[in-house]
Amino acid sequence: MKTENMINVDILIVGAGPAGLAAAISAKENGIDNMIVLEREDNAGGILRQCIHNGFGLHRFKEELTGPEYAQRDIDKAKEMGIDVRTGVTVLNVTEDKVVTAISREWGLQVFKAKAVVLAMGCRERPRGALAIPGTRCAGIYSAGTAQKFVNLEGFMPGRKCVILGSGDIGLIMARRMTLQGAKVLACVELMPYSSGQNRNIVQCLQDYNIPLYLSHTVVDIQGKERVTGVTVAKVDENRKPIPGSEIQFDCDTLLLSVGLLPENELTIGAGVEMSNVTSGAIVDDCLQTSIPGIFACGNVLHVHDLVDHVSNESFKAGKAAADFVKGIVHTGREVPVKDGAGVRGCVPQTIKLEKGAEHAPVSVMFRSDRVYQNHFIVVKADGKAIFAQKKMICTPGEMADISLKAEALAACEDAAEIVVSIEAEKPAM
Amino acid sequence: MKVKICCRWQVFGLKCTERVCYNKFVCKNTRFVRLRTAAVLERDEIMYDAIIIGAGVIGCAVAQQLAKYSGKIAVIDRMEDVADGASKANSGIVHAGFDAHPGTEKARLNVKGSKMYGKLAKELGVPYGQPGALVLGFSEEDRPTIEKLLAQAVANDVEGCRIIEREEILKMEPNTNPEVVCALYAPTSGLVSPYEMTCALADSAAENGAEFILDNPVLEVKPTMDGNWLVITERDEYKTRAVVNCAGMGSGVIHNMISTRKVKMIARRGEYYLLDHMAEIPFTMTMFQCPTKMGKGVLVSPTTHGNTLLGPTADDIDNGYDVATTRKALDTVLEKVKLTWKNVNLRPVITTFSGIRAHEENGDFIIGEVEGAPAGAFEAVGVESPGLSAAPAIGQELGDQVAAFLKAELKTDWVKPTPVPKSFRNMTDEERQAAYEKDPEYGVLVCRCEQVTEAEIRAAIRRPVGARSIDAVKRRTRAGMGRCQGGFCSPRVLEILCEELGVSPLEITKCGGASKLLVGTLTQIAKEARPDEN
């Protein structure tokens, strides 16, 4: 493309959802002025715009906000700080050299050259097709987020009688939302023996409305020629295979799917960033920097979070790190890999840069457990030697675990070849 | 002559407008005496030269050819869009022609059709490629079959086929199961996007005057006293000099209505997995398995858009329109695919689907004038695989035959097909900027997975045979065909459809008929649920 029209910026942020906005605010606070945030939707705020229920911001603002309220605080702050947030701009490509190509109705094709890029594209829902659920492919099958958009942003109901497959948070929230709006929610069906949603949502969205939750069940058939007329649900065995004879038939016109979120990493992969098979996000160090120096990732594009508060928190760090990178403050420590041990999946960051004196402590490590554990210990070992242990009443895959490694713990791994996080029944000797 | 009018005419008298009368829900169960009225008489005077039943790839190919001649033609289909049957759900392979037995119509038309593809696809602007194909043999027992296929290839005049051995196979396609022994290599095997092909053929026919009467199932076809034909549909009826039966799965029923020589159709369902194009393509060629006594095997093939297709199964079913998928068949696909692709990776699966092949008992295509019927009836019956490959040849031959019967002359003002513009996704940056400068809506991306712009979606709705539903937009633009399967773009596509068609979102369907996406406004549904509240 015409390079003479290339716009030079210090930091370019892809996405103006909660992650992108927080990264921008933090970068600005750390002295970066020449910065642009590109958002493909017509409004900033990301998925929060359609999350009109409350419960956001308890950690960050110490009060209960709705999604749009939470987003508005960041939008207002960004505006107040003079951050350039452009909406209706789709980023098409990010290169290793941080040349970013975007297109919009306003500019046409526009190329940017950035000193640092923060990737904050968020995630998307896993569709019916990805699960290969047998049956017809008629109208009335929606991912929960699409249904949420129709109801909360467009003012239309996608169905009258529905079954929800998957007990992810969006599915649970939509069970309540559809019920309040006059639809009948017949059941929420979960493949696993536990819900992947937060406990408070199971209580407030299902139990309060007498919506049955079928654990260890799945949808084995979808009927209907033009519109869904029914779904068949069956119990599954320990290998998650349907048990013949356990089928339950539901007559409904809608099937909502809340069967997992996937980080949306097309641009990340296109840039040549090293990816994790476990999180489906980039591999990052404790500054949220990817394998390409100057490209950072944060929020749901890095790994799917449960709470927006955590997204913002992580993105503040990414924004500061990007600002430091632009200012030439380089973290030079030795890189030590952080690995998933027993019971642990998807540690982020995947590496920690250990510096003398460990200035950037505390380092937080986030991950999910591979199943439900009660009264277990989260243990961190450096080359087999325990440097951290924390007792948890409950560890469930539905709630991301978060530990904070203080300077003292980090100092203990200074010579270590690897750090392993695991979930163990016994407290190790420290 | 008796003409069918809505039975309710007598019940409702003048209150019954024509529109209500032809409402299919009212008329469907009619068994009353049919009366003739002035209004209907007037409309009846419209006489078509040819009516093509079925808007699949065959019907549209015939229409495109016939529209080169003078005369009034129409294409009628039961679905709300063209390509809405077998033409939208198949392997998308343009077979080289080694599979059909020499001497059959299948063999002749396959080879002839596949040779026409390159030029035709270019004219229409339809994705087409010729990556070649391998038929894999996994033991020495398979070798005679592979040799037989080669002999057929030679007999059918298929160019360039040869038998290759393990080492060469693995060099060509390193992901092949190393237990492979030998293979037939067919360099002329091609790929086409079958629904885009059909849509483009339909557009070309429509641009040259063919009418498309969709969402209107044909109920009856019969000869009239004056030597013409009457085609009775759910909403209307049409008089025509010639009728062309290209009704795919329904072609047997229509054939048997008009011919004394009966045919028997068997609905054979094939189920598929489709993998995302973000995943690494495992094979660059179409990988067939050598047919054995255990069955025909399944294929692994790239598509014209870089996805990977796994399948199909072959199960005979009772209901020829039942395109549901089943766990059993999908598991069968997976199991059989492992023979070709040992470490099959299902992580990038984005959807599964099934299509129905219209198999005629005797196994060959039945193309031409209908035997055992009065003059003016033509047909393409039993067009299963390699029907897509043969479509250009069938369209040309059958179209010319009908034109000869009608004694129609080639039009002097025939308009060449307008090629479908290159999609935004396949454009270079310079082309994207140029497209934007012509139409700023190229700057707005609606489908992020497949990079489809608002300009392309609007264009799909404005095409001669334009999209009217979410699926119709999808087939023409790929919006919704990616990883999120329309999760993000379908609300916006729905809005654009409303803007373009001037209808309420409550009217928009996924695929016509009762497949509406939304059931009501929030207020409506809340009131239904709690009628006593304000």
Short mmCIF file of C-alpha atoms in Angstrom, two decimals, chain A residues 3-361:
data_model
loop_
_atom_site.label_atom_id
_atom_site.label_comp_id
_atom_site.label_asym_id
_atom_site.label_seq_id
_atom_site.Cartn_x
_atom_site.Cartn_y
_atom_site.Cartn_z
CA THR A 3 3.61 4.09 2.24
CA GLU A 4 3.59 7.89 1.89
CA ASN A 5 0.19 7.90 3.56
CA MET A 6 1.37 5.74 6.40
CA ILE A 7 0.53 7.14 9.83
CA ASN A 8 3.22 6.77 12.47
CA VAL A 9 2.05 6.14 16.01
CA ASP A 10 3.78 5.14 19.21
CA ILE A 11 1.13 2.67 20.28
CA LEU A 12 -1.68 1.16 18.24
CA ILE A 13 -4.36 -0.75 20.13
CA VAL A 14 -6.62 -3.18 18.29
CA GLY A 15 -10.05 -3.23 19.93
CA ALA A 16 -11.88 -0.75 22.16
CA GLY A 17 -13.55 -3.21 24.47
CA PRO A 18 -12.65 -3.20 28.16
CA ALA A 19 -9.16 -4.58 27.40
CA GLY A 20 -8.26 -2.09 24.69
CA LEU A 21 -9.61 0.87 26.66
CA ALA A 22 -7.76 -0.10 29.83
CA ALA A 23 -4.53 -0.59 27.90
CA ALA A 24 -4.99 2.83 26.29
CA ILE A 25 -5.70 4.56 29.60
CA SER A 26 -2.69 2.98 31.21
CA ALA A 27 -0.38 3.81 28.28
CA LYS A 28 -1.58 7.40 28.40
CA GLU A 29 -0.99 7.55 32.14
CA ASN A 30 2.51 6.32 31.45
CA GLY A 31 3.25 9.20 29.16
CA ILE A 32 2.26 8.04 25.67
CA ASP A 33 0.39 10.67 23.64
CA ASN A 34 0.72 9.50 20.06
CA MET A 35 -1.64 6.59 20.31
CA ILE A 36 -4.67 5.30 18.43
CA VAL A 37 -7.32 2.73 19.37
CA LEU A 38 -9.10 1.01 16.46
CA GLU A 39 -12.52 -0.56 17.00
CA ARG A 40 -14.44 -2.44 14.31
CA GLU A 41 -17.90 -1.91 15.83
CA ASP A 42 -19.64 1.44 15.58
CA ASN A 43 -19.32 1.95 19.34
CA ALA A 44 -16.58 1.39 21.86
CA GLY A 45 -17.25 -0.89 24.82
CA GLY A 46 -17.01 -4.30 23.23
CA ILE A 47 -19.26 -7.10 24.39
CA LEU A 48 -20.11 -5.19 27.60
CA ARG A 49 -22.54 -3.11 25.57
CA GLN A 50 -24.96 -6.00 25.39
CA CYS A 51 -24.36 -7.26 28.96
CA ILE A 52 -27.07 -5.18 30.57
CA HIS A 53 -27.17 -7.28 33.74
CA ASN A 54 -25.28 -6.11 36.81
CA GLY A 55 -22.39 -7.61 38.70
CA PHE A 56 -19.54 -5.87 36.88
CA GLY A 57 -16.90 -3.83 38.65
CA LEU A 58 -17.11 -5.32 42.16
CA HIS A 59 -13.33 -5.70 42.32
CA ARG A 60 -12.26 -2.62 40.42
CA PHE A 61 -14.84 -0.03 41.42
CA LYS A 62 -16.12 -1.74 44.58
CA GLU A 63 -19.67 -1.34 43.32
CA GLU A 64 -22.09 -3.30 41.17
CA LEU A 65 -22.38 -1.89 37.69
CA THR A 66 -24.10 -3.08 34.53
CA GLY A 67 -21.93 -3.90 31.52
CA PRO A 68 -22.68 -0.66 29.65
CA GLU A 69 -22.03 1.35 32.85
CA TYR A 70 -18.69 -0.33 33.36
CA ALA A 71 -17.72 0.29 29.73
CA GLN A 72 -18.89 3.89 29.88
CA ARG A 73 -16.53 4.68 32.74
CA ASP A 74 -13.58 3.68 30.56
CA ILE A 75 -15.01 5.35 27.47
CA ASP A 76 -15.50 8.59 29.44
CA LYS A 77 -12.07 8.38 30.95
CA ALA A 78 -10.42 7.78 27.58
CA LYS A 79 -12.31 10.75 26.17
CA GLU A 80 -11.35 12.95 29.09
CA MET A 81 -7.71 11.99 28.63
CA GLY A 82 -7.87 12.82 24.93
CA ILE A 83 -7.26 9.28 23.70
CA ASP A 84 -8.01 8.84 20.00
CA VAL A 85 -10.56 6.02 19.78
CA ARG A 86 -11.76 5.35 16.23
CA THR A 87 -14.82 3.19 15.70
CA GLY A 88 -15.99 1.46 12.53
CA VAL A 89 -12.40 0.61 11.66
CA THR A 90 -11.51 -3.01 10.99
CA VAL A 91 -7.89 -4.06 11.27
CA LEU A 92 -7.11 -6.45 8.43
CA ASN A 93 -3.51 -7.25 9.09
CA VAL A 94 -0.72 -6.77 11.62
CA THR A 95 2.84 -7.57 10.58
CA GLU A 96 5.86 -8.59 12.58
CA ASP A 97 7.25 -5.09 11.92
CA LYS A 98 4.12 -3.61 13.51
CA VAL A 99 2.72 -2.28 10.27
CA VAL A 100 -1.04 -2.35 10.71
CA THR A 101 -3.50 -2.22 7.82
CA ALA A 102 -7.07 -1.19 8.57
CA ILE A 103 -10.13 -0.30 6.56
CA SER A 104 -13.09 1.91 7.33
CA ARG A 105 -15.90 3.73 5.64
CA GLU A 106 -14.25 7.00 6.62
CA TRP A 107 -10.67 6.41 5.44
CA GLY A 108 -10.71 3.47 3.12
CA LEU A 109 -7.54 1.48 3.48
CA GLN A 110 -5.14 3.03 5.98
CA VAL A 111 -1.71 1.82 7.00
CA PHE A 112 -0.15 2.58 10.37
CA LYS A 113 3.39 2.06 11.55
CA ALA A 114 3.47 1.57 15.31
CA LYS A 115 6.31 1.29 17.76
CA ALA A 116 4.18 -1.00 19.89
CA VAL A 117 0.91 -2.84 19.23
CA VAL A 118 -1.53 -4.03 21.87
CA LEU A 119 -3.83 -6.81 20.68
CA ALA A 120 -7.20 -6.66 22.45
CA MET A 121 -9.66 -8.24 20.02
CA GLY A 122 -11.58 -10.27 22.57
CA CYS A 123 -13.11 -13.65 21.90
CA ARG A 124 -15.98 -15.30 20.09
CA GLU A 125 -18.42 -18.06 20.87
CA ARG A 126 -17.97 -21.63 19.78
CA PRO A 127 -20.76 -22.38 17.30
CA ARG A 128 -23.00 -25.44 16.94
CA GLY A 129 -20.94 -26.64 14.01
CA ALA A 130 -17.79 -26.92 16.08
CA LEU A 131 -19.53 -29.46 18.32
CA ALA A 132 -20.94 -31.39 15.36
CA ILE A 133 -24.31 -31.79 17.11
CA PRO A 134 -26.39 -34.02 14.84
CA GLY A 135 -29.81 -33.03 13.59
CA THR A 136 -31.29 -30.52 11.20
CA ARG A 137 -29.81 -27.12 10.46
CA CYS A 138 -32.96 -25.05 10.75
CA ALA A 139 -33.59 -21.60 12.21
CA GLY A 140 -33.73 -21.21 15.97
CA ILE A 141 -30.21 -22.26 16.90
CA TYR A 142 -28.20 -19.36 18.28
CA SER A 143 -25.10 -18.89 20.29
CA ALA A 144 -26.14 -17.27 23.56
CA GLY A 145 -24.26 -14.06 22.76
CA THR A 146 -26.04 -13.65 19.43
CA ALA A 147 -29.38 -14.11 21.19
CA GLN A 148 -28.25 -11.60 23.80
CA LYS A 149 -27.49 -9.10 21.07
CA PHE A 150 -30.93 -9.55 19.51
CA VAL A 151 -32.67 -9.12 22.86
CA ASN A 152 -30.59 -6.42 24.52
CA LEU A 153 -29.46 -4.32 21.59
CA GLU A 154 -32.09 -4.89 18.91
CA GLY A 155 -35.20 -5.43 21.01
CA PHE A 156 -36.28 -8.71 19.41
CA MET A 157 -36.93 -12.13 20.85
CA PRO A 158 -35.24 -15.03 19.09
CA GLY A 159 -37.66 -17.60 20.56
CA ARG A 160 -40.47 -18.48 22.95
CA LYS A 161 -39.46 -21.85 24.35
CA CYS A 162 -35.83 -22.67 24.66
CA VAL A 163 -33.28 -25.16 25.81
CA ILE A 164 -29.78 -23.97 26.63
CA LEU A 165 -26.81 -26.17 25.93
CA GLY A 166 -23.77 -25.35 28.03
CA SER A 167 -23.70 -23.66 31.37
CA GLY A 168 -21.18 -20.95 30.56
CA ASP A 169 -21.90 -17.57 32.09
CA ILE A 170 -23.52 -16.10 28.98
CA GLY A 171 -25.84 -19.10 28.76
CA LEU A 172 -26.86 -18.73 32.39
CA ILE A 173 -27.40 -15.00 32.03
CA MET A 174 -29.52 -15.60 28.93
CA ALA A 175 -31.61 -18.22 30.73
CA ARG A 176 -32.68 -15.51 33.16
CA ARG A 177 -32.99 -12.83 30.51
CA MET A 178 -35.23 -14.93 28.26
CA THR A 179 -37.38 -15.93 31.23
CA LEU A 180 -37.82 -12.34 32.39
CA GLN A 181 -38.80 -11.37 28.88
CA GLY A 182 -41.61 -13.93 28.72
CA ALA A 183 -39.93 -16.93 27.14
CA LYS A 184 -39.97 -20.35 28.75
CA VAL A 185 -36.57 -21.85 29.44
CA LEU A 186 -37.09 -25.59 29.71
CA ALA A 187 -33.62 -26.70 30.69
CA CYS A 188 -29.97 -25.87 30.87
CA VAL A 189 -27.89 -28.84 29.75
CA GLU A 190 -24.21 -29.27 30.63
CA LEU A 191 -21.91 -31.95 29.23
CA MET A 192 -19.54 -31.88 32.18
CA PRO A 193 -20.38 -33.08 35.70
CA TYR A 194 -19.96 -29.45 36.86
CA SER A 195 -21.00 -26.09 35.48
CA SER A 196 -18.49 -23.97 33.63
CA GLY A 197 -20.24 -20.83 34.86
CA GLN A 198 -19.79 -18.94 38.07
CA ASN A 199 -21.65 -20.20 41.06
CA ARG A 200 -23.45 -16.92 41.66
CA ASN A 201 -24.92 -17.14 38.15
CA ILE A 202 -26.19 -20.68 38.72
CA VAL A 203 -28.01 -19.49 41.82
CA GLN A 204 -29.28 -16.19 40.48
CA CYS A 205 -30.08 -17.22 36.91
CA LEU A 206 -31.25 -20.82 37.14
CA GLN A 207 -32.24 -21.72 40.69
CA ASP A 208 -34.13 -18.48 41.31
CA TYR A 209 -36.27 -19.20 38.25
CA ASN A 210 -36.65 -22.96 38.76
CA ILE A 211 -34.79 -23.76 35.57
CA PRO A 212 -33.42 -27.31 35.83
CA LEU A 213 -29.70 -27.83 35.25
CA TYR A 214 -28.88 -31.21 33.73
CA LEU A 215 -25.24 -31.97 34.48
CA SER A 216 -23.49 -34.73 32.48
CA HIS A 217 -26.07 -34.38 29.71
CA THR A 218 -25.86 -33.19 26.15
CA VAL A 219 -28.00 -32.51 23.10
CA VAL A 220 -27.90 -35.53 20.81
CA ASP A 221 -30.41 -34.46 18.17
CA ILE A 222 -32.07 -31.30 16.88
CA GLN A 223 -35.41 -31.59 15.11
CA GLY A 224 -37.32 -29.17 12.90
CA LYS A 225 -37.51 -28.57 9.18
CA GLU A 226 -37.60 -24.80 8.99
CA ARG A 227 -37.54 -23.79 12.66
CA VAL A 228 -36.49 -25.90 15.65
CA THR A 229 -39.39 -27.99 16.94
CA GLY A 230 -37.51 -29.99 19.54
CA VAL A 231 -34.21 -31.23 20.87
CA THR A 232 -33.24 -34.58 22.35
CA VAL A 233 -31.04 -34.55 25.41
CA ALA A 234 -29.22 -37.60 26.76
CA LYS A 235 -27.10 -38.40 29.77
CA VAL A 236 -23.41 -39.00 29.08
CA ASP A 237 -21.02 -41.50 30.61
CA GLU A 238 -17.61 -40.67 32.11
CA ASN A 239 -16.15 -40.52 28.57
CA ARG A 240 -18.81 -37.95 27.66
CA LYS A 241 -20.51 -40.43 25.31
CA PRO A 242 -24.33 -40.39 25.29
CA ILE A 243 -25.94 -43.31 27.15
CA PRO A 244 -28.59 -44.98 24.97
CA GLY A 245 -31.97 -45.10 26.65
CA SER A 246 -31.38 -41.98 28.73
CA GLU A 247 -32.91 -39.62 26.16
CA ILE A 248 -35.22 -36.82 27.24
CA GLN A 249 -37.26 -35.01 24.61
CA PHE A 250 -37.91 -31.26 24.86
CA ASP A 251 -40.38 -29.51 22.56
CA CYS A 252 -38.94 -26.07 21.96
CA ASP A 253 -38.44 -23.54 19.20
CA THR A 254 -34.98 -22.41 20.21
CA LEU A 255 -31.65 -23.88 21.21
CA LEU A 256 -29.15 -21.50 22.73
CA LEU A 257 -25.51 -22.53 22.88
CA SER A 258 -23.10 -21.46 25.56
CA VAL A 259 -20.42 -23.98 24.88
CA GLY A 260 -17.22 -22.09 25.24
CA LEU A 261 -15.40 -19.00 24.11
CA LEU A 262 -12.43 -18.89 21.81
CA PRO A 263 -9.91 -16.05 21.70
CA GLU A 264 -10.11 -14.32 18.34
CA ASN A 265 -6.53 -14.52 17.20
CA GLU A 266 -6.55 -14.29 13.40
CA LEU A 267 -4.45 -11.10 13.51
CA THR A 268 -2.11 -12.52 16.12
CA ILE A 269 -1.46 -15.64 14.06
CA GLY A 270 -1.11 -13.50 10.93
CA ALA A 271 1.62 -11.49 12.64
CA GLY A 272 3.53 -14.67 13.33
CA VAL A 273 3.19 -14.55 17.11
CA GLU A 274 3.83 -17.84 18.91
CA MET A 275 0.57 -19.33 20.15
CA SER A 276 -0.46 -21.58 23.02
CA ASN A 277 -2.50 -24.68 22.24
CA VAL A 278 -3.97 -24.63 25.70
CA THR A 279 -5.30 -21.07 25.94
CA SER A 280 -5.63 -20.54 22.16
CA GLY A 281 -4.02 -17.18 22.86
CA ALA A 282 -0.53 -15.80 22.42
CA ILE A 283 2.35 -16.99 24.56
CA VAL A 284 3.35 -14.00 26.70
CA ASP A 285 5.82 -13.04 29.37
CA ASP A 286 4.90 -11.37 32.63
CA CYS A 287 4.76 -7.99 30.82
CA LEU A 288 2.09 -9.43 28.47
CA GLN A 289 4.59 -9.20 25.64
CA THR A 290 4.26 -11.84 22.93
CA SER A 291 7.07 -13.64 21.14
CA ILE A 292 7.42 -10.55 18.92
CA PRO A 293 9.01 -7.67 20.86
CA GLY A 294 6.64 -4.71 20.99
CA ILE A 295 3.48 -6.71 20.35
CA PHE A 296 1.42 -7.19 23.50
CA ALA A 297 -1.84 -9.05 24.12
CA CYS A 298 -4.38 -8.70 26.90
CA GLY A 299 -7.95 -9.52 27.84
CA ASN A 300 -10.00 -12.30 26.29
CA VAL A 301 -7.84 -12.48 23.18
CA LEU A 302 -5.03 -13.70 25.41
CA HIS A 303 -7.10 -16.11 27.49
CA VAL A 304 -10.79 -16.14 28.27
CA HIS A 305 -11.54 -14.45 31.57
CA ASP A 306 -14.61 -14.72 33.81
CA LEU A 307 -14.58 -11.20 35.17
CA VAL A 308 -14.11 -7.97 33.31
CA ASP A 309 -12.36 -6.58 36.35
CA HIS A 310 -9.53 -9.03 35.72
CA VAL A 311 -9.50 -8.10 32.04
CA SER A 312 -9.03 -4.44 32.93
CA ASN A 313 -6.38 -5.26 35.46
CA GLU A 314 -4.39 -7.34 33.00
CA SER A 315 -4.77 -4.70 30.32
CA PHE A 316 -3.48 -1.91 32.57
CA LYS A 317 -0.30 -3.93 32.84
CA ALA A 318 -0.13 -4.46 29.08
CA GLY A 319 -0.66 -0.74 28.47
CA LYS A 320 2.11 0.19 30.86
CA ALA A 321 4.44 -2.42 29.38
CA ALA A 322 3.76 -1.10 25.87
CA ALA A 323 4.50 2.44 27.09
CA ASP A 324 7.74 1.26 28.68
CA PHE A 325 8.68 -0.47 25.44
CA VAL A 326 8.13 2.74 23.47
CA LYS A 327 10.16 4.70 26.03
CA GLY A 328 12.99 2.21 25.70
CA ILE A 329 12.61 0.72 29.16
CA VAL A 330 13.39 -2.88 28.36
CA HIS A 331 13.03 -5.72 30.79
CA THR A 332 16.17 -7.73 30.30
CA GLY A 333 15.89 -10.52 32.82
CA ARG A 334 16.41 -14.18 32.16
CA GLU A 335 13.29 -15.89 30.83
CA VAL A 336 12.00 -18.79 32.87
CA PRO A 337 9.08 -20.85 31.54
CA VAL A 338 5.96 -21.24 33.67
CA LYS A 339 4.49 -24.68 33.07
CA ASP A 340 1.15 -26.34 33.76
CA GLY A 341 1.61 -29.02 36.42
CA ALA A 342 -0.89 -31.55 37.72
CA GLY A 343 -4.46 -30.25 37.74
CA VAL A 344 -3.54 -26.95 36.07
CA ARG A 345 -4.38 -25.75 32.58
CA GLY A 346 -3.30 -22.65 30.70
CA CYS A 347 -0.94 -20.68 32.91
CA VAL A 348 -0.61 -17.06 31.79
CA PRO A 349 2.06 -15.72 31.56
CA GLN A 350 3.94 -18.63 30.07
CA THR A 351 7.29 -17.09 30.91
CA ILE A 352 8.59 -14.80 33.64
CA LYS A 353 11.54 -12.52 33.10
CA LEU A 354 13.59 -12.69 36.25
CA GLU A 355 15.51 -9.55 36.95
CA LYS A 356 17.95 -8.86 39.69
CA GLY A 357 15.95 -7.51 42.56
CA ALA A 358 12.73 -8.55 40.84
CA GLU A 359 11.46 -4.99 40.42
CA HIS A 360 8.26 -5.95 38.68
CA ALA A 361 7.04 -8.18 41.48
#
